[in-house]
Structures are given as C-alpha cells and as structure tokens.
mmCIF file of C-alpha atoms and ligand atoms in Angstrom:
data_model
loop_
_atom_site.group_PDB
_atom_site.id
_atom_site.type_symbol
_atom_site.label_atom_id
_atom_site.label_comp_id
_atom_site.label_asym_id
_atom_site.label_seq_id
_atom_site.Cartn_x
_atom_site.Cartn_y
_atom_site.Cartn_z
ATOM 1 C CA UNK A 853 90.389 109.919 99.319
ATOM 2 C CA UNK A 854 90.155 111.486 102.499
ATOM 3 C CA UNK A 855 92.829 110.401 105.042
ATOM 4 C CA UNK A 856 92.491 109.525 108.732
ATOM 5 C CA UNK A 857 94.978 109.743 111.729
ATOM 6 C CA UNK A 858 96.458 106.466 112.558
ATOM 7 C CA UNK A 859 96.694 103.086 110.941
ATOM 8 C CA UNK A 860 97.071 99.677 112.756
ATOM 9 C CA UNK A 861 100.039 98.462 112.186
ATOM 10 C CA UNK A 862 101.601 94.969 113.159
ATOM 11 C CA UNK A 863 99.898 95.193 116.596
ATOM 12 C CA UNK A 864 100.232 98.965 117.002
ATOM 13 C CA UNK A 865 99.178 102.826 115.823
ATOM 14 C CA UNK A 866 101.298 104.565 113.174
ATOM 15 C CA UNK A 867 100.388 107.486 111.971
ATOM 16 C CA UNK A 868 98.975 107.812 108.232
ATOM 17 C CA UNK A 869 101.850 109.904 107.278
ATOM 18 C CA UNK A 870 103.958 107.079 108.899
ATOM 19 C CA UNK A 871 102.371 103.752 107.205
ATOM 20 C CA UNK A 872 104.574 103.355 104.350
ATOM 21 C CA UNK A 873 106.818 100.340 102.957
ATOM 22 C CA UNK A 874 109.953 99.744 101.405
ATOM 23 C CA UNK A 875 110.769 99.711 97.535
ATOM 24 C CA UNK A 876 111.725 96.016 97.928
ATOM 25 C CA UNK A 877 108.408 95.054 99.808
ATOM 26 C CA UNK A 878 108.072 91.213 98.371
ATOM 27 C CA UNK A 879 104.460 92.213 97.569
ATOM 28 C CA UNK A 880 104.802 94.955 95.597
ATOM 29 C CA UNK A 881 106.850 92.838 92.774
ATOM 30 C CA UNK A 882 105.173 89.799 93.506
ATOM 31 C CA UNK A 883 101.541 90.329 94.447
ATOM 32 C CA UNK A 884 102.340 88.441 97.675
ATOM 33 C CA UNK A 885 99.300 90.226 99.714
ATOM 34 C CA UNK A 886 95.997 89.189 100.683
ATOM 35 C CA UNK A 887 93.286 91.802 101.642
ATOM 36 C CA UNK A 888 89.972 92.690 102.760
ATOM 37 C CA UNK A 889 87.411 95.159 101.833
ATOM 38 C CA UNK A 890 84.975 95.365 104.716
ATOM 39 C CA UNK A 891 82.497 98.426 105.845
ATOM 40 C CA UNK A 892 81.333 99.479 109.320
ATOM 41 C CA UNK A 893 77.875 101.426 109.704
ATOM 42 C CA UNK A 894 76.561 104.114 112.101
ATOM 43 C CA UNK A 895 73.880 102.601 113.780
ATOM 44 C CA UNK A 896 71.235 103.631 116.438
ATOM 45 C CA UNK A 897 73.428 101.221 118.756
ATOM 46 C CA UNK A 898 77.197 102.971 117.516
ATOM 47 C CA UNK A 899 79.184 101.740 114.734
ATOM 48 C CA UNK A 900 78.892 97.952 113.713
ATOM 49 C CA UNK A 901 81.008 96.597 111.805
ATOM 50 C CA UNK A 902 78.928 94.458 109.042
ATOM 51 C CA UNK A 903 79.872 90.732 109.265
ATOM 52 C CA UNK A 904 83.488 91.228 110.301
ATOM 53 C CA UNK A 905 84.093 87.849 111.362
ATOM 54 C CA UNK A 906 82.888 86.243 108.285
ATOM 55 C CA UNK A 907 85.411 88.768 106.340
ATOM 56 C CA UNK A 908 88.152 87.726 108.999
ATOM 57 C CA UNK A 909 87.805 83.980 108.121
ATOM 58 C CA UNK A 910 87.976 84.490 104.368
ATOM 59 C CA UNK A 911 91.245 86.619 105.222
ATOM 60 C CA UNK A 912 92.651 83.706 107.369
ATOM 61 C CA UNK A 913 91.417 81.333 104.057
ATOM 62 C CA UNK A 914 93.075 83.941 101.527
ATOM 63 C CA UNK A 915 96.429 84.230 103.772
ATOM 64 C CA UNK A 916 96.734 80.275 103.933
ATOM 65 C CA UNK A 917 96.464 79.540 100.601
ATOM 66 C CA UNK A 918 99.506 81.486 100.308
ATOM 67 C CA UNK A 919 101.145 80.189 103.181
ATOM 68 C CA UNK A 920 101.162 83.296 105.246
ATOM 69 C CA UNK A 921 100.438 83.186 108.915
ATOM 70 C CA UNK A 922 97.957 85.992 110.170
ATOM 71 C CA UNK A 923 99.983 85.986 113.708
ATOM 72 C CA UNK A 924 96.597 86.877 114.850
ATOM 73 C CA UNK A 925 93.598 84.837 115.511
ATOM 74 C CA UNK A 926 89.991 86.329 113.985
ATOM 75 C CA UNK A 927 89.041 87.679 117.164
ATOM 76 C CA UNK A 928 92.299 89.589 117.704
ATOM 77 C CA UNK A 929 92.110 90.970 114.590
ATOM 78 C CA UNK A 930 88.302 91.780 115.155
ATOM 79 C CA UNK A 931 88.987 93.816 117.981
ATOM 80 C CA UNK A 932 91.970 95.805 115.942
ATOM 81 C CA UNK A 933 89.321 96.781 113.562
ATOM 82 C CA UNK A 934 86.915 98.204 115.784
ATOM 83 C CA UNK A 935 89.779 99.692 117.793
ATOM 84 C CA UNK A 936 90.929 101.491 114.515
ATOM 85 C CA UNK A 937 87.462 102.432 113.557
ATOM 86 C CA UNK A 938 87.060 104.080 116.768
ATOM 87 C CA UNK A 939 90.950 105.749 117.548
ATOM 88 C CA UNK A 940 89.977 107.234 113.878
ATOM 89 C CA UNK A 941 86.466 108.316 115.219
ATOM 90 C CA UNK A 942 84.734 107.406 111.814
ATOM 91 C CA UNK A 943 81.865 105.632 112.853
ATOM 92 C CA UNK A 944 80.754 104.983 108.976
ATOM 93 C CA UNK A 945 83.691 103.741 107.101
ATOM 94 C CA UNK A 946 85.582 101.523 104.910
ATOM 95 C CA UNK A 947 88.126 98.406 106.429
ATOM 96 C CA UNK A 948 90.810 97.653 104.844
ATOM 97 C CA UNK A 949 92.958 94.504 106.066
ATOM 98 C CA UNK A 950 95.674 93.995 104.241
ATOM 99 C CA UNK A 951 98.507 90.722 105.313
ATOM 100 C CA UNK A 952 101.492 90.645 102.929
ATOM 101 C CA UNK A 953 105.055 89.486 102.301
ATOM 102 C CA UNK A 954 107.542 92.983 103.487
ATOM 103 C CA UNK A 955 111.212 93.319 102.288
ATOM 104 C CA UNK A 956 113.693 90.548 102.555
ATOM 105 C CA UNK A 957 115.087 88.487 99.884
ATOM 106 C CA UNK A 958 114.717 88.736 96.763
ATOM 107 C CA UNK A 959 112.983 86.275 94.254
ATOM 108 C CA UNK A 960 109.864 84.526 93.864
ATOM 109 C CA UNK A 961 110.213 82.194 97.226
ATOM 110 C CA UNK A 962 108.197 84.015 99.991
ATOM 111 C CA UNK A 963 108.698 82.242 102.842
ATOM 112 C CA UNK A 964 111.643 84.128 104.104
ATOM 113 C CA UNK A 965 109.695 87.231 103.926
ATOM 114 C CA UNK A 966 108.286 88.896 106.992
ATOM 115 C CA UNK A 967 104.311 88.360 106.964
ATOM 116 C CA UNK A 968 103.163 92.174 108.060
ATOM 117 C CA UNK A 969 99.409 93.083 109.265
ATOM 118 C CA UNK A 970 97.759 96.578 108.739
ATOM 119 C CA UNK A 971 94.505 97.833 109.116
ATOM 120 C CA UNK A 972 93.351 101.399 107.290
ATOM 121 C CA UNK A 973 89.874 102.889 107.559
ATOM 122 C CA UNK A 974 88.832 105.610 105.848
ATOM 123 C CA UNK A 975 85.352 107.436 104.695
ATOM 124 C CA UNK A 976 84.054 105.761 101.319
ATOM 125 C CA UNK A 977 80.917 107.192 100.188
ATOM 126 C CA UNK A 978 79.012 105.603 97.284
ATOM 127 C CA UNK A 979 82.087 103.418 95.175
ATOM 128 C CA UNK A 980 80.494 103.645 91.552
ATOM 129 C CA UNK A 981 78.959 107.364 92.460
ATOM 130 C CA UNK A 982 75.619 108.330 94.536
ATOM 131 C CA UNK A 983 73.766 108.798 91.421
ATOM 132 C CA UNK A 984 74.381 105.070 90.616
ATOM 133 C CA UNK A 985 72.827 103.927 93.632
ATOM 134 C CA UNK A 986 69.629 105.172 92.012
ATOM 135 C CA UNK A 987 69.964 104.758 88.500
ATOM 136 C CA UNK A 988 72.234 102.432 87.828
ATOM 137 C CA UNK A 989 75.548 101.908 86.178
ATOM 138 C CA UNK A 990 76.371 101.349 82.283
ATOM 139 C CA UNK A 991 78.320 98.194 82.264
ATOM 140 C CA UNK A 992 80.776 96.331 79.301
ATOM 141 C CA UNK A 993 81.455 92.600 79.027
ATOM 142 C CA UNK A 994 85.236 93.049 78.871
ATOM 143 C CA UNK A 995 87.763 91.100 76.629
ATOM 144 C CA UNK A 996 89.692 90.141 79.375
ATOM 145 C CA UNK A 997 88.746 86.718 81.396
ATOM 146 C CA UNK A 998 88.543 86.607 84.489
ATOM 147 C CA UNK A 999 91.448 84.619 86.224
ATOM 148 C CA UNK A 1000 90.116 81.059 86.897
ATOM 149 C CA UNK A 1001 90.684 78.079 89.881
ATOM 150 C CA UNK A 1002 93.886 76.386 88.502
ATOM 151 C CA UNK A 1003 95.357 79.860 87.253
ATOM 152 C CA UNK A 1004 94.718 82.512 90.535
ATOM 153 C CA UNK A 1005 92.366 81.052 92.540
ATOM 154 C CA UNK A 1006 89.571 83.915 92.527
ATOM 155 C CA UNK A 1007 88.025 82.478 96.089
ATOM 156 C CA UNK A 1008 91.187 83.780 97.279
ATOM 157 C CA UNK A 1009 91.370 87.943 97.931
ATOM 158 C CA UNK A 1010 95.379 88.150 96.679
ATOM 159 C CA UNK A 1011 96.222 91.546 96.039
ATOM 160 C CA UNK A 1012 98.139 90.087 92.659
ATOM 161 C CA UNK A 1013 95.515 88.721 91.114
ATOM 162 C CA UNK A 1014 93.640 92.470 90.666
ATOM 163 C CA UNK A 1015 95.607 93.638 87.974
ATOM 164 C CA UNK A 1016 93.046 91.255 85.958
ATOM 165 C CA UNK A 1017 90.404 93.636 87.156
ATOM 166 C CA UNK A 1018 92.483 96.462 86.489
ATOM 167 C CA UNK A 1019 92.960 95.436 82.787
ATOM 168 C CA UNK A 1020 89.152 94.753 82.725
ATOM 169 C CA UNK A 1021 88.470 98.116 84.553
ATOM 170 C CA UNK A 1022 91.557 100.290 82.322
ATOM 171 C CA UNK A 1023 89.229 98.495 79.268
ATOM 172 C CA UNK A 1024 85.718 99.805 80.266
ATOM 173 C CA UNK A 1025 86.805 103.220 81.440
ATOM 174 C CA UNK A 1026 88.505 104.080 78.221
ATOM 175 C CA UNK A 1027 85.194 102.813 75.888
ATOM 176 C CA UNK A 1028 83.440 105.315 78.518
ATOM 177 C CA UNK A 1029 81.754 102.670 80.196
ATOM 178 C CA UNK A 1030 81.411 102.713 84.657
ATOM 179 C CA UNK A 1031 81.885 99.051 85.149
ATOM 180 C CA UNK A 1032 83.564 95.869 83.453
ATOM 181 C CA UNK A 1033 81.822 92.140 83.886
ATOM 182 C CA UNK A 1034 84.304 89.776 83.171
ATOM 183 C CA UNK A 1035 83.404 86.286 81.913
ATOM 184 C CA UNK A 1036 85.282 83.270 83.073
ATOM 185 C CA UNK A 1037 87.438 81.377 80.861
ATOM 186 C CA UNK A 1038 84.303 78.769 79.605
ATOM 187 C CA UNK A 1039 82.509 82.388 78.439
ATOM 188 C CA UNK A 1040 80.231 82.013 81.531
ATOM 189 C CA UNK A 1041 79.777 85.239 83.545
ATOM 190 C CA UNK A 1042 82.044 85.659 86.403
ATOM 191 C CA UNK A 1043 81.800 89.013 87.746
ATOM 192 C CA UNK A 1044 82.576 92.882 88.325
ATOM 193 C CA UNK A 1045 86.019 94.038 88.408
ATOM 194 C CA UNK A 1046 84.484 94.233 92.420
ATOM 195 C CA UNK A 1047 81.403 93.063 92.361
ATOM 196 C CA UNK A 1048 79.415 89.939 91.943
ATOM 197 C CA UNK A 1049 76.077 90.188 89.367
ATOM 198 C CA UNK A 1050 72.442 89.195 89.875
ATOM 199 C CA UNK A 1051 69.602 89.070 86.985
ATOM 200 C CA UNK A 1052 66.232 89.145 87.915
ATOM 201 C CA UNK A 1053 63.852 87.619 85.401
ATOM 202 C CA UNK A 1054 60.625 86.709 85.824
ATOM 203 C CA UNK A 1055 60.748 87.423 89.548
ATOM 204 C CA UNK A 1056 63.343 85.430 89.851
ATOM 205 C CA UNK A 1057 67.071 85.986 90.998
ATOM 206 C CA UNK A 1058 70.085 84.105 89.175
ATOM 207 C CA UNK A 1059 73.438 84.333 90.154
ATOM 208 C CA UNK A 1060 76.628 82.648 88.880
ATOM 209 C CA UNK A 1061 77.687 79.828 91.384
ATOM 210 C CA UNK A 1062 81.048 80.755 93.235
ATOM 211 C CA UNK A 1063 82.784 77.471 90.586
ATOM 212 C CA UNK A 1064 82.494 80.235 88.118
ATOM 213 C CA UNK A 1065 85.366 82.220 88.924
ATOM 214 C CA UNK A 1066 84.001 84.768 91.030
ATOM 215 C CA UNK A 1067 84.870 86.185 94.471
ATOM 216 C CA UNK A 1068 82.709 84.256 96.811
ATOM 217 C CA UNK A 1069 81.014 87.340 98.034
ATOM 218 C CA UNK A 1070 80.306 88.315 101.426
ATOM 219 C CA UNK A 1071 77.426 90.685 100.275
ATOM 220 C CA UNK A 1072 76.283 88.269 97.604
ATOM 221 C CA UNK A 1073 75.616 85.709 100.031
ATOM 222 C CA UNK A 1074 73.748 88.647 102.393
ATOM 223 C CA UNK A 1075 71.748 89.171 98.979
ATOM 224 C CA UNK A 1076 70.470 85.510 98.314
ATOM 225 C CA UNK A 1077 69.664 85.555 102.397
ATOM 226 C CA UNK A 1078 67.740 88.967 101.598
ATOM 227 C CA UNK A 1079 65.915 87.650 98.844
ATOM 228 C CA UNK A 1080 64.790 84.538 100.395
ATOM 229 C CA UNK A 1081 63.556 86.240 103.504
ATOM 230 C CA UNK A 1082 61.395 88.545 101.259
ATOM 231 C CA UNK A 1083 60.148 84.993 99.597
ATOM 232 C CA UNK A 1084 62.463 85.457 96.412
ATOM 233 C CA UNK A 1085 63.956 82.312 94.383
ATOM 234 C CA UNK A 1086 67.283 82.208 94.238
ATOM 235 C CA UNK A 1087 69.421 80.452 91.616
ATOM 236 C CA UNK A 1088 73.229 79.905 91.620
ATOM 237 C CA UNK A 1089 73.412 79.119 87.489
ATOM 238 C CA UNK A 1090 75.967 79.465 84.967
ATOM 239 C CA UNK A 1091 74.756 82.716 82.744
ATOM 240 C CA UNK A 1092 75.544 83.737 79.613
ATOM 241 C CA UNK A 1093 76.248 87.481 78.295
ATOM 242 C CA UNK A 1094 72.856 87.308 76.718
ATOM 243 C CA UNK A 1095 71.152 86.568 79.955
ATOM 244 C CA UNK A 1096 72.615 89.828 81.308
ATOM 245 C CA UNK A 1097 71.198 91.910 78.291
ATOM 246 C CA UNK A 1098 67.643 90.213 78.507
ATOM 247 C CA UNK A 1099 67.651 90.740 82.105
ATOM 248 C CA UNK A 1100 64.198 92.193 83.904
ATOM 249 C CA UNK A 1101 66.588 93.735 85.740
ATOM 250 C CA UNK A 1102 70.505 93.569 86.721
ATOM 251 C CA UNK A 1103 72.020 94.784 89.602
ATOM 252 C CA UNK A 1104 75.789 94.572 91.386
ATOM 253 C CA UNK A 1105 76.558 93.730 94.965
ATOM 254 C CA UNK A 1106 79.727 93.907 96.848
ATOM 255 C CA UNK A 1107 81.171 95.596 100.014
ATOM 256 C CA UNK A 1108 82.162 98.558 98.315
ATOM 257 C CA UNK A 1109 79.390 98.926 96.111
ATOM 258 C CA UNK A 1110 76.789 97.851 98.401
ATOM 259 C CA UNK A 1111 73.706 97.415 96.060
ATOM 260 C CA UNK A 1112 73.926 99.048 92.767
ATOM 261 C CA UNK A 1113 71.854 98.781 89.794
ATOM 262 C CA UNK A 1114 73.019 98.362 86.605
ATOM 263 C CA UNK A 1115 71.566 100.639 83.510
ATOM 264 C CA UNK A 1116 72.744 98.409 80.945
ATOM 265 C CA UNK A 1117 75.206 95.995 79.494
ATOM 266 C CA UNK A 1118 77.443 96.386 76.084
ATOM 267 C CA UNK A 1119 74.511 99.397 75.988
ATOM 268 C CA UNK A 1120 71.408 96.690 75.844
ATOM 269 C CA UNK A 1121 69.332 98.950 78.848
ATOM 270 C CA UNK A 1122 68.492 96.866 81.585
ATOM 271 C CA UNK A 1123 67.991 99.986 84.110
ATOM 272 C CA UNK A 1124 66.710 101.891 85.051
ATOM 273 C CA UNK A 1125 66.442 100.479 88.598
ATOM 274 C CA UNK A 1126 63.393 97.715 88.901
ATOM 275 C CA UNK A 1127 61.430 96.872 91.913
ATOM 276 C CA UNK A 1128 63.363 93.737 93.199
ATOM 277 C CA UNK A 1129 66.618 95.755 93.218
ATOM 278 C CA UNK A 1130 64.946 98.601 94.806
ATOM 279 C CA UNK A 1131 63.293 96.148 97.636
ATOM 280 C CA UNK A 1132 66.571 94.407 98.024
ATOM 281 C CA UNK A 1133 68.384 97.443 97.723
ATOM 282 C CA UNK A 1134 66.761 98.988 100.720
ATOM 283 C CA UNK A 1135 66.279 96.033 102.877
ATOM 284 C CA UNK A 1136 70.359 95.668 102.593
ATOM 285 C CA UNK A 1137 70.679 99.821 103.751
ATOM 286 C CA UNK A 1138 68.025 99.286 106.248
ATOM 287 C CA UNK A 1139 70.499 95.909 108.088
ATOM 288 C CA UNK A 1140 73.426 97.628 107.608
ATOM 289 C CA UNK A 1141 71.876 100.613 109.269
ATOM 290 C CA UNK A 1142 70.452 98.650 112.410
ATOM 291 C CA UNK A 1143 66.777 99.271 111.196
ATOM 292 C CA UNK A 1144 66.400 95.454 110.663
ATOM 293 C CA UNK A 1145 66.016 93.427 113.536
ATOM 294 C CA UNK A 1146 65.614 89.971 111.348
ATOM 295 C CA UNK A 1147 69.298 90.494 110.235
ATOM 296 C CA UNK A 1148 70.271 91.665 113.182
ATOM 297 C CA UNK A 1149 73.320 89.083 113.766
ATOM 298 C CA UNK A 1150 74.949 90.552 110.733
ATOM 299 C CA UNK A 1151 76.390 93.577 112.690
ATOM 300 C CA UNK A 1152 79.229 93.340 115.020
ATOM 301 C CA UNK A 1153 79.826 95.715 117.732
ATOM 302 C CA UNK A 1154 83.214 96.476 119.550
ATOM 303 C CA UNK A 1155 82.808 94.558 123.257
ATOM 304 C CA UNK A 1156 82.918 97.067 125.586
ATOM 305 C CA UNK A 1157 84.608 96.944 128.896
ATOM 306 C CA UNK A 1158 82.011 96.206 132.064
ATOM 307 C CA UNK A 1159 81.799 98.956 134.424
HETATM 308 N N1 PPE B 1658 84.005 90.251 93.150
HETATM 309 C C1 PPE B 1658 85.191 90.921 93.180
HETATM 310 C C2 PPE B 1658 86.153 90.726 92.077
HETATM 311 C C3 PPE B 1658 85.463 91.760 94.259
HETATM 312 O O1 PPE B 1658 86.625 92.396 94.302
HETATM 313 C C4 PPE B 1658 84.507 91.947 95.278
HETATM 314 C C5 PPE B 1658 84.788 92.866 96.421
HETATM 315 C C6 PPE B 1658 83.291 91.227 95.204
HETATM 316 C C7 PPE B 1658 83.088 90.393 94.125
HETATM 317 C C8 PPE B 1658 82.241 91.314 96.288
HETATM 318 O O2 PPE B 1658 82.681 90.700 97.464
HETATM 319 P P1 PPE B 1658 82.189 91.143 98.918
HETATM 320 O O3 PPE B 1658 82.814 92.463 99.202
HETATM 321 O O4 PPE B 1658 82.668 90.058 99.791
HETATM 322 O O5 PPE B 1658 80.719 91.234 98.859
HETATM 323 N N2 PPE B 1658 85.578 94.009 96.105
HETATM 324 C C9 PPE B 1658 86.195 94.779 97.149
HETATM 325 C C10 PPE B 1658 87.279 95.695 96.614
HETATM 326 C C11 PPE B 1658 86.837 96.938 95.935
HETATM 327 C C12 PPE B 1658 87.987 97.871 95.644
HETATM 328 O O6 PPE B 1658 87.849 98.706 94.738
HETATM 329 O O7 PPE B 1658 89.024 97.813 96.321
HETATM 330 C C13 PPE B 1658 85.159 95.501 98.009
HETATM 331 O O8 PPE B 1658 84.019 95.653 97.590
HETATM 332 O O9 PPE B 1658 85.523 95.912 99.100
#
C-alpha cells in the first residue's frame, strides 16, 4: 500500500511512521474496534468525500453498540476527514476511521479502556483489481457462515467480527477463487467478505434484505437509489445459492469495491459483465466523479473558510 504523511490522531497529526499502538491495545486481543471504510473523489469542484456523514452515523451506531463514546460529534469528525484528506494532498483516496479500546487493563471488560480516534487515508485503486471492474470477478460460496444478529451483530462495522471474512476470504483464495459470498446461518445469501451482492434477472434487481446478515451497505443503498432513478425494480429478497448461479447477471457493490461484476459463482459463469451492471456501473463512477448532477447531494465537500 502506498503510505501518506500524517494520520489524525485523537484530535491531532502524527506522522505515519508515528501512528502505532501498544502490544496490550484492548482491541488487538479483543476485537474491541469499530471502523469505517469510506472513499473521497476528485471532482471538477475538488475532492468530495462520498456520503461521509451517512458513514459517520453508522460509525457513531457501530461505536454505541459497543459502548464506546466517539468524543466527537459527526460533524467534528467530518471535518477531520477532509482535513486529513487534504494535509495528505490525496484528493482521490480511501478513509479509514477507526474508534477502539487502547491499552489498560487486562480482560474482557472494556470500559476501563481508553476509547482512541484515528483517521488514515491512503490511495486505493481498484480493491478486487482494474481488470475486474470490467470483467468481473470469479466468486465461491464459502463454508463458513456469515456471523448472524444474536452472534456479532453484522449491522455493526466491529473490527472483531472480520476474522469471519478472513476465514471466508483465507477459504476462496486458496481454491484460487477472487471473492468469497458467505451465506447466513438459515443458508440464505448474506454477502462478500466486503461487499454486498445484487442479481439481475429478468431486468430485475434482487438483493438480500439487511435481516440477512449483511453489512447494511452504504453503496448498496446508493445502488437500489441508482437503479430506481434509471426506472429499475428493486427487490430486497432472501436468495438462495442457486439464484446467484442462474443469475442474468451478478455484480458486487461496496466502498472499496465500488461496482464490480462478478464472472461467476462456484464456476457457474454469470459474467461477463451485462448491461444493467454496466449502466449502473457507470452511473455510480459518473456521481462519485461530480458528472451527475441528480445525485449531486451524495458528495460532501470540506467548508471552506469565507474570505
Ligand atoms: N459487506 C461487508 C462485509 C463489508 O465489509 C462491506 C464494506 C460492505 C458489505 C459494503 O458496505 P459499504 O462500504 O457501506 O457499501 N467493506 C469495507 C472494507 C473493505 C476492506 O477490505 O477493508 C469497504 O468496502 O470499505
């Protein structure tokens, strides 16, 4: 990965070098973290930052339901981020917020841990590869479930809870597979190790509802606006693995991975990329870009000081 100067730090710049943590850091044992993958865009206008107060609130959400307080309100922390963006002068990047429990005691009781507060940015190209923006990844329906409401709540962003899309994502790589699916403990489909799925049959787009045990997506939710604007059906439905083979077309949506098709699943082709994904695919590069006025209150821009 390529490394930038500073990182925010608790309210201040450290240097990248400089941004480390102890050994006994609660979250490093425990999983005690909550995080944020977010992505700012050059645009005609300067960088925007695509919905950053939407992924703020679902930080706040993720930190409460682990009793951790931010110390920050949204907007504080929305201005940090565009401040870091632009100390870092990487108009195009990747946000990552991260809020976890630092050294202290001992033990599985956080709450006499310090709560720390960092923000990294850093240039992230493509996440499953250029190529697969155009032709699609080759997906497996792993073995591992993904963690459900009553186990790790997956609404929640907890750093912890990824090692079950690590297992799922250890599991694909080594069949030689780009992506894992996971399916939720009822053998509906959840999604990516970092993605949420849509099938497109028929014309029409099906997605699993966020009671399924997936992430309730930032870019998922973009994607069902997307396809309704461009007169698309949209239906949040329990799916199956088979609905994923027999799909028109399948593609994956998330922060990192922006819109990526999906060449096939457990090797049944479903790529390469069809038309909806392509439309979709370009009307999603074209708002995050600041070519799309209709979406244009997606895109957050630092406030600047009046002269
Ligand atoms: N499901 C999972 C499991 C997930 O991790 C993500 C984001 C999504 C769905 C899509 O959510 P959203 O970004 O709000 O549209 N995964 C983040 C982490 C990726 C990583 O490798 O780290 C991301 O895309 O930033």
């Amino acid at each position: 990965m390529q490394a930038t100067d500073k990182i925010w730090r608790n309210g201040s710049f450290v240097s990248w070098e400089d941004a480390n943590v102890h050994i006994l850091t609660h979250a490093l044992h425990y999983g005690t973290g909550v995080f944020e993958g977010i992505r700012a865009y050059d645009t005609p206008k300067g960088s925007a930052v695509f919905r950053l107060t939407d992924h703020l609130e679902r930080l706040r959400r993720s930190a409460a339901l682990y009793q951790m307080d931010l110390g920050y309100s949204v907007p504080e922390l929305a201005a940090a981020v565009h401040e870091t963006v632009g100390v870092n002068g990487v108009p195009s990047c990747y946000v990552r917020p991260i809020v976890f429990r630092g050294a202290g005691p001992m033990g599985l009781y956080p709450g006499d841990n310090p709560v720390e507060v960092a923000i990294a940015v850093w240039p992230w190209g493509a996440y499953l590869g250029e190529d697969a923006l155009e032709h699609g990844v080759r997906c497996k329906v792993s073995s591992f479930r993904r963690i459900g409401p009553n186990t790790l709540p997956p609404t929640a962003k907890a750093t912890g809870q990824y090692i079950n899309s690590v297992l799922a994502k250890l599991e694909s790589s080594r069949a030689g597979y780009d992506e894992a699916i996971l399916l939720n403990e009822e053998g509906y489909v959840a999604d990516g190790s970092g993605e949420n799925v849509f099938v497109v049959r028929g014309g029409v787009l099906y997605t699993p509802p966020t009671s399924a045990s997936c992430l309730p997506g930032i870019t998922r939710e973009t994607v069902i606006r997307i396809a309704h604007t461009l007169g698309y059906e949209v239906r949040e439905v329990n799916l199956v693995r088979t609905d994923l083979y027999f799909g028109d077309e399948v593609f994956l949506c998330g922060t990192a991975a922006e819109v990526t098709p999906v060449a096939s699943v457990d090797d049944h082709p479903t790529g390469p990329r069809g038309p909806v994904t392509k439309q979709i695919q370009e009307t999603f590069f074209a708002i995050v870009g600041g070519q799309d006025e209709r979406f244009a209150d997606l895109l957050e821009y630092p406030v600047r000081a009046a002269v």
